[in-house]
PDB file of C-alpha atoms (C1' of nucleotides) in Angstrom:
ATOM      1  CA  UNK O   1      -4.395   4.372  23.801  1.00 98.00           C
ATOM      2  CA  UNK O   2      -5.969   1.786  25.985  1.00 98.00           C
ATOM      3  CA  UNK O   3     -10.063   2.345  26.520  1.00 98.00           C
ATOM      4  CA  UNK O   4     -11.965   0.781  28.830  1.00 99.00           C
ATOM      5  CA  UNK O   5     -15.653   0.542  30.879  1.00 99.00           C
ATOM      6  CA  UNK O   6     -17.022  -0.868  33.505  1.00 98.00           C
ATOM      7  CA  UNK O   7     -20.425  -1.421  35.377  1.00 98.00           C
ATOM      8  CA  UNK O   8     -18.704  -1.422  38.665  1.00 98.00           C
ATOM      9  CA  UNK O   9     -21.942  -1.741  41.149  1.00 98.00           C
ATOM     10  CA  UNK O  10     -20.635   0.800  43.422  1.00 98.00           C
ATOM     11  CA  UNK O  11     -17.980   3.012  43.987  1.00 98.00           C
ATOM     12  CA  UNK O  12     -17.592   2.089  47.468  1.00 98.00           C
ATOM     13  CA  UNK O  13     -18.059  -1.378  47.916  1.00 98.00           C
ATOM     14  CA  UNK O  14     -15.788  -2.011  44.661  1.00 98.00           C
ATOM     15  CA  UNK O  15     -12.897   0.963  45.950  1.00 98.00           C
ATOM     16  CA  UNK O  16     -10.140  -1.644  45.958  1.00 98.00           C
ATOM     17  CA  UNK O  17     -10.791  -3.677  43.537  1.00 98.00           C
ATOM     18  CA  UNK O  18     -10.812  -0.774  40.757  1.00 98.00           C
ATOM     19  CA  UNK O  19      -7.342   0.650  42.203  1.00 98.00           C
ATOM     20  CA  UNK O  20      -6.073  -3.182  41.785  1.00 98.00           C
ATOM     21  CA  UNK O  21      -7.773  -3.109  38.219  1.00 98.00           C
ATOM     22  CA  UNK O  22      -6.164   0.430  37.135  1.00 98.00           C
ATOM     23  CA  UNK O  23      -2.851  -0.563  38.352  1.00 98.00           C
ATOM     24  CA  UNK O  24      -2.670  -3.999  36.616  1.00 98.00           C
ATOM     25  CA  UNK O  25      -4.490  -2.905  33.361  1.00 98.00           C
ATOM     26  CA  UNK O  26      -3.007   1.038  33.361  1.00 98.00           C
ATOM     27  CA  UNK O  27      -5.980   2.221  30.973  1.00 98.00           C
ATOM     28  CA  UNK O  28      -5.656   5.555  29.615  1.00 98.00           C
ATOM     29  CA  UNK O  29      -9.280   6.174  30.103  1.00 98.00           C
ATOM     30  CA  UNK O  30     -11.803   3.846  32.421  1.00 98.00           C
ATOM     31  CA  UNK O  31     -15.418   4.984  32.081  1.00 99.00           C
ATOM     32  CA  UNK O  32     -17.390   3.523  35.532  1.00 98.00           C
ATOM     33  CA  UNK O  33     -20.970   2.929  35.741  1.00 98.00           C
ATOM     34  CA  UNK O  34     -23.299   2.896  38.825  1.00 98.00           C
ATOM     35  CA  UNK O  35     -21.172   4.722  41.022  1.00 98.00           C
ATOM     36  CA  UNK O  36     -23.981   4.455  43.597  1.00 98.00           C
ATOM     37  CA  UNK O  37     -22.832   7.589  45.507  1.00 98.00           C
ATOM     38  CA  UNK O  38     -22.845  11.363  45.637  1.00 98.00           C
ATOM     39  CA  UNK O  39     -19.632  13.764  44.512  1.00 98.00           C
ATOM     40  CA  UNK O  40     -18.269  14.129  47.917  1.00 97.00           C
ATOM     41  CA  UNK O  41     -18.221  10.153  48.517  1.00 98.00           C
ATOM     42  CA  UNK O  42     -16.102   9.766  45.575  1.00 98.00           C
ATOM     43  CA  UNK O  43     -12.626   8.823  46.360  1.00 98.00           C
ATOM     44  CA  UNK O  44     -10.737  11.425  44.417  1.00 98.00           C
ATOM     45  CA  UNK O  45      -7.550  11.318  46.265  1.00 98.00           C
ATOM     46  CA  UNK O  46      -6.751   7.065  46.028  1.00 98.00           C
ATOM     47  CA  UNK O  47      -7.477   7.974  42.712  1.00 98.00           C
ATOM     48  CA  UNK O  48      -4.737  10.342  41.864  1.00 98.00           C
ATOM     49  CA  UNK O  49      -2.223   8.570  43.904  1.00 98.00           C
ATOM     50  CA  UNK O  50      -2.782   5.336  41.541  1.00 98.00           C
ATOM     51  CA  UNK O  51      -2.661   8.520  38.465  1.00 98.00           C
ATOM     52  CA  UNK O  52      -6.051   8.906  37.572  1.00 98.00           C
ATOM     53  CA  UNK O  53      -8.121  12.147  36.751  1.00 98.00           C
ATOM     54  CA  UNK O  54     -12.129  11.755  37.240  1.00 98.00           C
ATOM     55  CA  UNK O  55     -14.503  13.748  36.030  1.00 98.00           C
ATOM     56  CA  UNK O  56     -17.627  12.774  38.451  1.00 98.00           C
ATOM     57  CA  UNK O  57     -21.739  13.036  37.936  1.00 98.00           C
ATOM     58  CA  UNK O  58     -23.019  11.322  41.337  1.00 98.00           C
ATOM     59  CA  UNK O  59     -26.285  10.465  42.643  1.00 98.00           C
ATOM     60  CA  UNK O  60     -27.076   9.704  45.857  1.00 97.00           C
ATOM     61  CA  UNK O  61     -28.153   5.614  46.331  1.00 97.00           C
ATOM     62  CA  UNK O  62     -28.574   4.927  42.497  1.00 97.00           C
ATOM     63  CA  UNK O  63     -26.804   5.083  39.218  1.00 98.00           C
ATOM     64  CA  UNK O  64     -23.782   7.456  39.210  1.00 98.00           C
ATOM     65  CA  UNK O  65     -21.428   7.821  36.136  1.00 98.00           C
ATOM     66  CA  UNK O  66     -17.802   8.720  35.877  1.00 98.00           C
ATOM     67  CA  UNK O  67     -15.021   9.004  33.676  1.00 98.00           C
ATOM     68  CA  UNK O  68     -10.936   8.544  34.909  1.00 98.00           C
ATOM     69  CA  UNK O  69      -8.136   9.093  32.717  1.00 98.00           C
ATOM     70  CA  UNK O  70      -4.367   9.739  33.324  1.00 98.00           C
ATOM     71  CA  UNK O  71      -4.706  12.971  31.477  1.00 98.00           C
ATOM     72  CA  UNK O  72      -6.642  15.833  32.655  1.00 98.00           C
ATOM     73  CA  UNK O  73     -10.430  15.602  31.039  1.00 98.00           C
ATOM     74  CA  UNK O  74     -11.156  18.454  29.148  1.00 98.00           C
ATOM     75  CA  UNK O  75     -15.070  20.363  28.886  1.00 98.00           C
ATOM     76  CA  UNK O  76     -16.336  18.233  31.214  1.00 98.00           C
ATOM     77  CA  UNK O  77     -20.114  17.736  30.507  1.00 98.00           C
ATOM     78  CA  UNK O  78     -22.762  15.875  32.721  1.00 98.00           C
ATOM     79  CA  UNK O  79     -25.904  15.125  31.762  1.00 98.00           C
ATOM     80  CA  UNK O  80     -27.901  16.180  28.481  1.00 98.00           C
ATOM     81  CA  UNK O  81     -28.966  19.480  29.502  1.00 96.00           C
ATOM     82  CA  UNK O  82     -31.781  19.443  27.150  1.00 95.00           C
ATOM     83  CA  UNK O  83     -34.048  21.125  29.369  1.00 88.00           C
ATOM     84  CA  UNK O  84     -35.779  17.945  30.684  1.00 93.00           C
ATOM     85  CA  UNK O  85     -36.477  17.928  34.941  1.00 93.00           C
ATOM     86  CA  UNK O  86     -34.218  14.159  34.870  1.00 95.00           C
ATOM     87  CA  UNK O  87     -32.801  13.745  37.937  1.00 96.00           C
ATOM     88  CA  UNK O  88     -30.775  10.448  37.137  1.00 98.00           C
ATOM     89  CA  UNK O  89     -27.580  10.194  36.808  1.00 98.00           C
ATOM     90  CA  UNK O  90     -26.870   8.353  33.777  1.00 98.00           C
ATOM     91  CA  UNK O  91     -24.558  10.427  31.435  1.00 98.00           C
ATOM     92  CA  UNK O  92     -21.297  12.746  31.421  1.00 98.00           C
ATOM     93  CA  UNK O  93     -18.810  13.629  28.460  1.00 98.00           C
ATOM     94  CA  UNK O  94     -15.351  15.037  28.442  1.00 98.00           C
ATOM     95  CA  UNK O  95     -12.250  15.512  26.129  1.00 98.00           C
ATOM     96  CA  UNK O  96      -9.514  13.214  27.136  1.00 98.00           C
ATOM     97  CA  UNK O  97      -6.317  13.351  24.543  1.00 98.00           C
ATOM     98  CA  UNK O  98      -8.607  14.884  22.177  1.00 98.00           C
ATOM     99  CA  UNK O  99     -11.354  12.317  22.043  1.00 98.00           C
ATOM    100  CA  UNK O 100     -14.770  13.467  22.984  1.00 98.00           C
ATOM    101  CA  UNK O 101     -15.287   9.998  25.844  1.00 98.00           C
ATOM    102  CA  UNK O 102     -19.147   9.865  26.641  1.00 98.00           C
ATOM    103  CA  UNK O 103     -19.765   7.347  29.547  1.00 98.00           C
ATOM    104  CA  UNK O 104     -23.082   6.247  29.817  1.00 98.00           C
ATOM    105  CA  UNK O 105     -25.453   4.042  31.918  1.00 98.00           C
ATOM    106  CA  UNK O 106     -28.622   3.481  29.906  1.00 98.00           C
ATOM    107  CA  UNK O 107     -32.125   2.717  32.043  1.00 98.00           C
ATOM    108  CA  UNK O 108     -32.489  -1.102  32.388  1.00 98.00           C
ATOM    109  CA  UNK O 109     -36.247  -0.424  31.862  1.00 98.00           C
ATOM    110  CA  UNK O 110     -37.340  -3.347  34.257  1.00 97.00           C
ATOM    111  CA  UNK O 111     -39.446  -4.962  32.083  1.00 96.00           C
ATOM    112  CA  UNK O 112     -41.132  -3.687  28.632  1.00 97.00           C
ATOM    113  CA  UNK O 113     -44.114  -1.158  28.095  1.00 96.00           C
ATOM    114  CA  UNK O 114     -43.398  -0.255  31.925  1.00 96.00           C
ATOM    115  CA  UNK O 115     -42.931   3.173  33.159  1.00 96.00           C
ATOM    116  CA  UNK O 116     -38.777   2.534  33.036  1.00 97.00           C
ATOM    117  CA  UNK O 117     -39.169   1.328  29.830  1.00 97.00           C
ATOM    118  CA  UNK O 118     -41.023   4.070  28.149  1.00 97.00           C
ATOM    119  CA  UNK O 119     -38.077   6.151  30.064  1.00 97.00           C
ATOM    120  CA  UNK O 120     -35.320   3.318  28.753  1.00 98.00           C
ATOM    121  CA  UNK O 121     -36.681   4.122  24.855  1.00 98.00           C
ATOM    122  CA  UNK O 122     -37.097   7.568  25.702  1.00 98.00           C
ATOM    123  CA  UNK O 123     -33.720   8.293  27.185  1.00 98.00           C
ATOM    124  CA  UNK O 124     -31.746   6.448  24.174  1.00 98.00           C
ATOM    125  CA  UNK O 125     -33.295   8.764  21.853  1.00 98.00           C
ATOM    126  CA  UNK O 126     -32.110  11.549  24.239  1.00 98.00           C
ATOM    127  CA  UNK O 127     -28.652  10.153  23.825  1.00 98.00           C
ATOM    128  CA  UNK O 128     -29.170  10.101  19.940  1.00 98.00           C
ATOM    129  CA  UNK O 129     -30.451  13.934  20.185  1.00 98.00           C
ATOM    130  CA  UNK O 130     -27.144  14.581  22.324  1.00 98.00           C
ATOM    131  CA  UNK O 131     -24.853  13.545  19.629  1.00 98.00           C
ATOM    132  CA  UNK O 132     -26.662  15.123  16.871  1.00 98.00           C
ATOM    133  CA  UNK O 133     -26.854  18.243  18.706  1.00 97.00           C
ATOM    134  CA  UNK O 134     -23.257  18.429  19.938  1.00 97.00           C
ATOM    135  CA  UNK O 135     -21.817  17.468  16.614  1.00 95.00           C
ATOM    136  CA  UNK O 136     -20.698  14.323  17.480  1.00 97.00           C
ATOM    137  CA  UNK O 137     -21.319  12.382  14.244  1.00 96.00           C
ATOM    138  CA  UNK O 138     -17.836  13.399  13.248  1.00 94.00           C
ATOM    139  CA  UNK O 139     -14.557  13.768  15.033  1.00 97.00           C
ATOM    140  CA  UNK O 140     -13.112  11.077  17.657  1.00 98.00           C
ATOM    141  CA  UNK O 141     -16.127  10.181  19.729  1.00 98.00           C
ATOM    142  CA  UNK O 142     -15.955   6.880  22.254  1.00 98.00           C
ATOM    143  CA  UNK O 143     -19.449   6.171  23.588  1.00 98.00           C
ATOM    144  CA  UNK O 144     -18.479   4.074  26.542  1.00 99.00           C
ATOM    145  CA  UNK O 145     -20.714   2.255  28.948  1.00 98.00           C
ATOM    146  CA  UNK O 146     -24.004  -0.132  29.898  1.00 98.00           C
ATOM    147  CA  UNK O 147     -25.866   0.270  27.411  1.00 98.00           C
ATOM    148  CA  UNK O 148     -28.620  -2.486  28.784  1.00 98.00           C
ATOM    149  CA  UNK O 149     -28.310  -3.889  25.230  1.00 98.00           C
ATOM    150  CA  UNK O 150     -27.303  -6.883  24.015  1.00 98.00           C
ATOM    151  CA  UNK O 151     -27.114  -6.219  19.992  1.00 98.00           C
ATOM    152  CA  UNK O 152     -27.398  -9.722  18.423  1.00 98.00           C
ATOM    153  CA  UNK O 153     -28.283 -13.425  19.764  1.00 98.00           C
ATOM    154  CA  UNK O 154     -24.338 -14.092  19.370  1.00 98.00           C
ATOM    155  CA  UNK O 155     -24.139 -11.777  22.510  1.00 98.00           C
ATOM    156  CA  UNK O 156     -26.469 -13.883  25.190  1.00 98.00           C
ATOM    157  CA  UNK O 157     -26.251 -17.334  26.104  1.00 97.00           C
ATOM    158  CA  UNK O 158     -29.109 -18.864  26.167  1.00 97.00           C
ATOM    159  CA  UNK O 159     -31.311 -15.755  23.839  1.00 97.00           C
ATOM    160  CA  UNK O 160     -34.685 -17.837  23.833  1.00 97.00           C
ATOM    161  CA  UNK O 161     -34.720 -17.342  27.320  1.00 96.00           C
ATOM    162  CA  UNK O 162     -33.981 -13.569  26.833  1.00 97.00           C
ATOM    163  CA  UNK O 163     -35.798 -12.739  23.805  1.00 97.00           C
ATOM    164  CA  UNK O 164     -38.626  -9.870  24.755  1.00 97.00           C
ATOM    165  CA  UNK O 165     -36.919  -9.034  27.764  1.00 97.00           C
ATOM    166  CA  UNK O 166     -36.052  -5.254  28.387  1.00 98.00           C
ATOM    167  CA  UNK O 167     -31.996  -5.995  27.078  1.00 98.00           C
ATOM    168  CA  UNK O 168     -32.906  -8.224  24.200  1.00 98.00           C
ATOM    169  CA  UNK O 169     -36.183  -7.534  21.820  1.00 98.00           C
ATOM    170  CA  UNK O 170     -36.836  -6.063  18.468  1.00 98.00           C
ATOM    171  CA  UNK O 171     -37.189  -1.993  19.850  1.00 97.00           C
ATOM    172  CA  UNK O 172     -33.796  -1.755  21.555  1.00 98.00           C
ATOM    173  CA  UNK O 173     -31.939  -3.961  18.885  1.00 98.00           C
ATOM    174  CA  UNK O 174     -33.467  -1.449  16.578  1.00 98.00           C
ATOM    175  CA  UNK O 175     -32.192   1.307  18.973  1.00 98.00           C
ATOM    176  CA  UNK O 176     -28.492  -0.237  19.010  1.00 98.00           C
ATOM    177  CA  UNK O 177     -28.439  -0.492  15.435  1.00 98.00           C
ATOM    178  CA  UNK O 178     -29.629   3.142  14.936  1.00 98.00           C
ATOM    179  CA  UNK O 179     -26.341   4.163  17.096  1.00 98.00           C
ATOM    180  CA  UNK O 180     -24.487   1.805  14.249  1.00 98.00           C
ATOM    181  CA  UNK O 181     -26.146   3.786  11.233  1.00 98.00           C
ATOM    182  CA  UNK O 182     -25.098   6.911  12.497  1.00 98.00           C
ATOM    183  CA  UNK O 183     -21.415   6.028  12.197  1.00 98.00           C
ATOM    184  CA  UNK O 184     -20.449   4.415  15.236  1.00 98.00           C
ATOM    185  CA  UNK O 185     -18.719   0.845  15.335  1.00 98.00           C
ATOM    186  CA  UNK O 186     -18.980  -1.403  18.230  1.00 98.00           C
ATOM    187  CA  UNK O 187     -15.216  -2.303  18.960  1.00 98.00           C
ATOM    188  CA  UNK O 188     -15.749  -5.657  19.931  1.00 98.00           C
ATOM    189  CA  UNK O 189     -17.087  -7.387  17.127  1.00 98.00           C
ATOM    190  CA  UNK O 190     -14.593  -5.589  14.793  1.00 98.00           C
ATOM    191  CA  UNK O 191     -11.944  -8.292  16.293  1.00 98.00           C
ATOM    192  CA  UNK O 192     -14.446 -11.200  17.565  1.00 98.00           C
ATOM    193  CA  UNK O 193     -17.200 -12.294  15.617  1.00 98.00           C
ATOM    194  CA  UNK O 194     -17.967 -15.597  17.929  1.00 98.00           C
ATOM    195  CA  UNK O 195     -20.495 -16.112  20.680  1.00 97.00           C
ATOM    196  CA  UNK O 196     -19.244 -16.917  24.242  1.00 97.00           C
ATOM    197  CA  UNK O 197     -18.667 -13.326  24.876  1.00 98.00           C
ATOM    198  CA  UNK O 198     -20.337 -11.599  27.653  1.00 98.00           C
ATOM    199  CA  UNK O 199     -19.739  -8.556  29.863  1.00 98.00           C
ATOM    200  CA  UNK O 200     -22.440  -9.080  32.776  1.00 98.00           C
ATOM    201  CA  UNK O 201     -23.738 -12.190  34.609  1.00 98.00           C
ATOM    202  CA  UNK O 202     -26.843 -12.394  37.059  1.00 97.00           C
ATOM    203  CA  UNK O 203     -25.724 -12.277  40.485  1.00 97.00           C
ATOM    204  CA  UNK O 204     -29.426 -14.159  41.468  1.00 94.00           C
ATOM    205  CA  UNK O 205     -28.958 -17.268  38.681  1.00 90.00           C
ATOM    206  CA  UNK O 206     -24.762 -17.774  39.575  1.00 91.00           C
ATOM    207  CA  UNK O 207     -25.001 -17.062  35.999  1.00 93.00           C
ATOM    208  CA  UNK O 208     -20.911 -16.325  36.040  1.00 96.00           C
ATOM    209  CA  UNK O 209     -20.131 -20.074  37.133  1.00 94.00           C
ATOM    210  CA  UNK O 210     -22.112 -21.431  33.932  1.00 94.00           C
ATOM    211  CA  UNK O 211     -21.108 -18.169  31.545  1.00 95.00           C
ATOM    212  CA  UNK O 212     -24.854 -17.842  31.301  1.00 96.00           C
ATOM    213  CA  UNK O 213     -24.689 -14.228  30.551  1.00 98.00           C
ATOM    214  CA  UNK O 214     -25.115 -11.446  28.102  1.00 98.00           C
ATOM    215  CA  UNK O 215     -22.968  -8.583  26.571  1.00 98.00           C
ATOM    216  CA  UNK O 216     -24.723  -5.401  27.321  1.00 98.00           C
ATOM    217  CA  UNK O 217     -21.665  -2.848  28.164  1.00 98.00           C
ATOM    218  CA  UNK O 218     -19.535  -1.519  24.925  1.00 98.00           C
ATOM    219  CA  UNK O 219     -17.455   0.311  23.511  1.00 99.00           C
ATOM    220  CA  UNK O 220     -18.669   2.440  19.800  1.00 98.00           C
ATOM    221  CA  UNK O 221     -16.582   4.473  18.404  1.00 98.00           C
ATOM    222  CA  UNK O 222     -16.966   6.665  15.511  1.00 98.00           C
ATOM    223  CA  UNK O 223     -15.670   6.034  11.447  1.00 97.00           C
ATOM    224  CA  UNK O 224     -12.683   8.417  13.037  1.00 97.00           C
ATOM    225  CA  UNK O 225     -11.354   6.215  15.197  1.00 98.00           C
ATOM    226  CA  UNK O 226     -12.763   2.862  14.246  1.00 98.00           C
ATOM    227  CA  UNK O 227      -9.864   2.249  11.700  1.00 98.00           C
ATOM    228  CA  UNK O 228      -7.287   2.564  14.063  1.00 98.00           C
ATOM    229  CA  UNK O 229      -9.241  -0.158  16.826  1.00 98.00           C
ATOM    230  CA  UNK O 230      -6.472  -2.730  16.720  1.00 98.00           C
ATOM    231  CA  UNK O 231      -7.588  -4.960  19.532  1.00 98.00           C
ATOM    232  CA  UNK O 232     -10.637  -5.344  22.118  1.00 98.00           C
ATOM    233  CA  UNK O 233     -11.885  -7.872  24.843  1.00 98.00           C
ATOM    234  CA  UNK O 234     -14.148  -8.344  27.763  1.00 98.00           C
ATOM    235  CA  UNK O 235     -11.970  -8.908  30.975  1.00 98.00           C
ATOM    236  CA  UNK O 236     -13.581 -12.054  32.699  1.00 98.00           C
ATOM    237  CA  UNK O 237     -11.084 -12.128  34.983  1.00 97.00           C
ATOM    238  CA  UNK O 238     -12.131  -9.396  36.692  1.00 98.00           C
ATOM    239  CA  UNK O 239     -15.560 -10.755  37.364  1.00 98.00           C
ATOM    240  CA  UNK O 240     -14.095 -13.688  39.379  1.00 97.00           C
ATOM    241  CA  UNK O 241     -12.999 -13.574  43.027  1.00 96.00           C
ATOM    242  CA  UNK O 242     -14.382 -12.489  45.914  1.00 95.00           C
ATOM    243  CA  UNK O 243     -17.286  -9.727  45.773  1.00 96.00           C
ATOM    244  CA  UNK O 244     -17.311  -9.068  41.854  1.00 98.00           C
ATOM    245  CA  UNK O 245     -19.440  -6.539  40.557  1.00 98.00           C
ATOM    246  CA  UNK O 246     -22.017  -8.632  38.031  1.00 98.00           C
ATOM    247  CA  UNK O 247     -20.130  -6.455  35.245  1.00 98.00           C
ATOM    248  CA  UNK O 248     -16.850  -6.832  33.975  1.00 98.00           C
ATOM    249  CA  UNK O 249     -14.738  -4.187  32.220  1.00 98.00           C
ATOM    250  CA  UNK O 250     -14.405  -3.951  28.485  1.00 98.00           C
ATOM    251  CA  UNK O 251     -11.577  -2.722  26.928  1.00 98.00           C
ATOM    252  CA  UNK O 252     -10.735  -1.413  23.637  1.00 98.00           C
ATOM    253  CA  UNK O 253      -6.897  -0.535  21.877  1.00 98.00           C
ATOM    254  CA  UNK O 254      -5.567   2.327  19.693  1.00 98.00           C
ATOM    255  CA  UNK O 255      -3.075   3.513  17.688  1.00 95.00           C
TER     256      UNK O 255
ATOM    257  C1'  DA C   1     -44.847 -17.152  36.578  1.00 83.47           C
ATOM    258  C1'  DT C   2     -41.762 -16.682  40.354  1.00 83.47           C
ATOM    259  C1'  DG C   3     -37.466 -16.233  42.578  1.00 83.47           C
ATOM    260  C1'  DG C   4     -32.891 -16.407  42.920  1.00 83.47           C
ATOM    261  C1'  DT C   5     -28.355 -12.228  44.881  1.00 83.47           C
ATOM    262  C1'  DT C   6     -26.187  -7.877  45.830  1.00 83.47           C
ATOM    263  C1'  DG C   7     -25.964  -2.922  47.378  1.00 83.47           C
ATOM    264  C1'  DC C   8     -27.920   0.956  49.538  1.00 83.47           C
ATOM    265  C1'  DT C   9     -30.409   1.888  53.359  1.00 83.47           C
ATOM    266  C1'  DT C  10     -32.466   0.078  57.023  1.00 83.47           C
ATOM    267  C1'  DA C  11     -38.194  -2.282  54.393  1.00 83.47           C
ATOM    268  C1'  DG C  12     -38.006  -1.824  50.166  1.00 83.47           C
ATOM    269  C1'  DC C  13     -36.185  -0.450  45.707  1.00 83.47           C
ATOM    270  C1'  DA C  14     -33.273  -1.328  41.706  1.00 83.47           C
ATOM    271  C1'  DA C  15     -30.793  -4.277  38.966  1.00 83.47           C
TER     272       DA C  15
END
DNA sequence: ATGGTTGCTTAGCAA
């Protein structure tokens, strides 16, 4: 079972180039980020000629998450629903070959102790709530997705320059690491423990050209399924080229 | 410290 997500910086501008993706790379599941777009933009029918299910939470303008998969997704969930008045698009879960796939796009936060922030810390302990709540400390759980993270100074660049920013300081490294001690493994660094790896590049710096970048999307998975990870990477390619999204996809293998 | 680029929406926000 191949796993992937991707930060695709809108559905519509990015259309073909995710059909060329899924048909080269034939994931079983592909969790996409910042759709950018409401339900009824979504281009359900490419989709299922190229043999892909989606289960879709839109948003009009911003964020925008979905999961695709070859077979049907199962108790399709979007958002927390824990009775807060959030409007944003960030989260939706469903059952796909019986592993409960979360694909989430956690708040950048713009820049720390601002009003995104305080929601950025805020919505990761929602997330933490979530999994607690819906039993998700056990059983095969993937939690897919941007997680506006980058875990360790192995996963940025050049970290001076990132340190105290809102993807790299001591509170969300402390938030990443609480989604570790609850179980979950992150998928790449079970097969790659260098630096040199990153998943999204500043469009404003040409960060790509110089691999200046960071690894903020992942893949954790829980004790379940973490023993049967046999392979992951971060698909550069797909970042090159004409019109790139800033992301690219990250994959992840199972037996 | 600022601005660089891209996308959505059409001047400014978000990333």
């Amino acid at each position: 079972m191949l796993i992937a997500t991707w930060n695709i910086n809108s559905i519509r501008a990015r259309e073909t180039r995710l059909l060329d993706w899924l048909q080269s790379r034939q994931p079983d599941v592909l969790c996409i980020q910042e759709l950018k777009a409401p339900e009824q933009e979504f281009p359900f029918e490419s989709l299922q000629q190229y043999g892909y299910y989606a289960a879709v939470f839109g948003q009009k303008t911003y964020n925008g998450v979905a999961i695709l998969a070859r077979s049907e997704p199962e108790d399709v969930e979007s958002g927390f629903g824990d009775d807060t008045d959030d409007v944003q698009a960030r989260f939706i879960a469903a059952t796909v070959d019986g592993v409960r796939i979360l694909s989430t796009y956690v708040p950048n936060g713009e820049r720390v102790r601002s009003e995104k922030y305080i929601y950025k810390i805020n919505w990761l302990y929602r997330l933490r709530t979530y999994l607690k709540d819906h039993t998700l400390l056990t059983g095969p759980v993937a939690i897919c997705g941007d997680l506006n993270i980058a875990p360790e100074e192995r996963d940025i660049a050049n970290p001076d320059a990132w340190e105290g920013s809102v993807l790299f300081n001591p509170d969300v490294r402390a938030e990443f690491r609480s989604l570790l001690s609850m179980g979950f493994m992150d998928t790449f660094r079970l097969h790659e423990a260098e630096s040199g790896y990153y998943s999204w590049w500043d469009y404003r710096n040409r960060g790509f050209e110089r691999n200046d970048g960071l690894r903020i999307d992942h893949i954790l998975v829980s004790r379940e399924l973490s023993p049967q990870c046999t392979a992951a990477r971060i698909d550069r390619e797909a970042r090159e080229g004409e019109k790139p999204s800033d992301h690219a996809p990250v994959l992840a293998v199972f037996d």
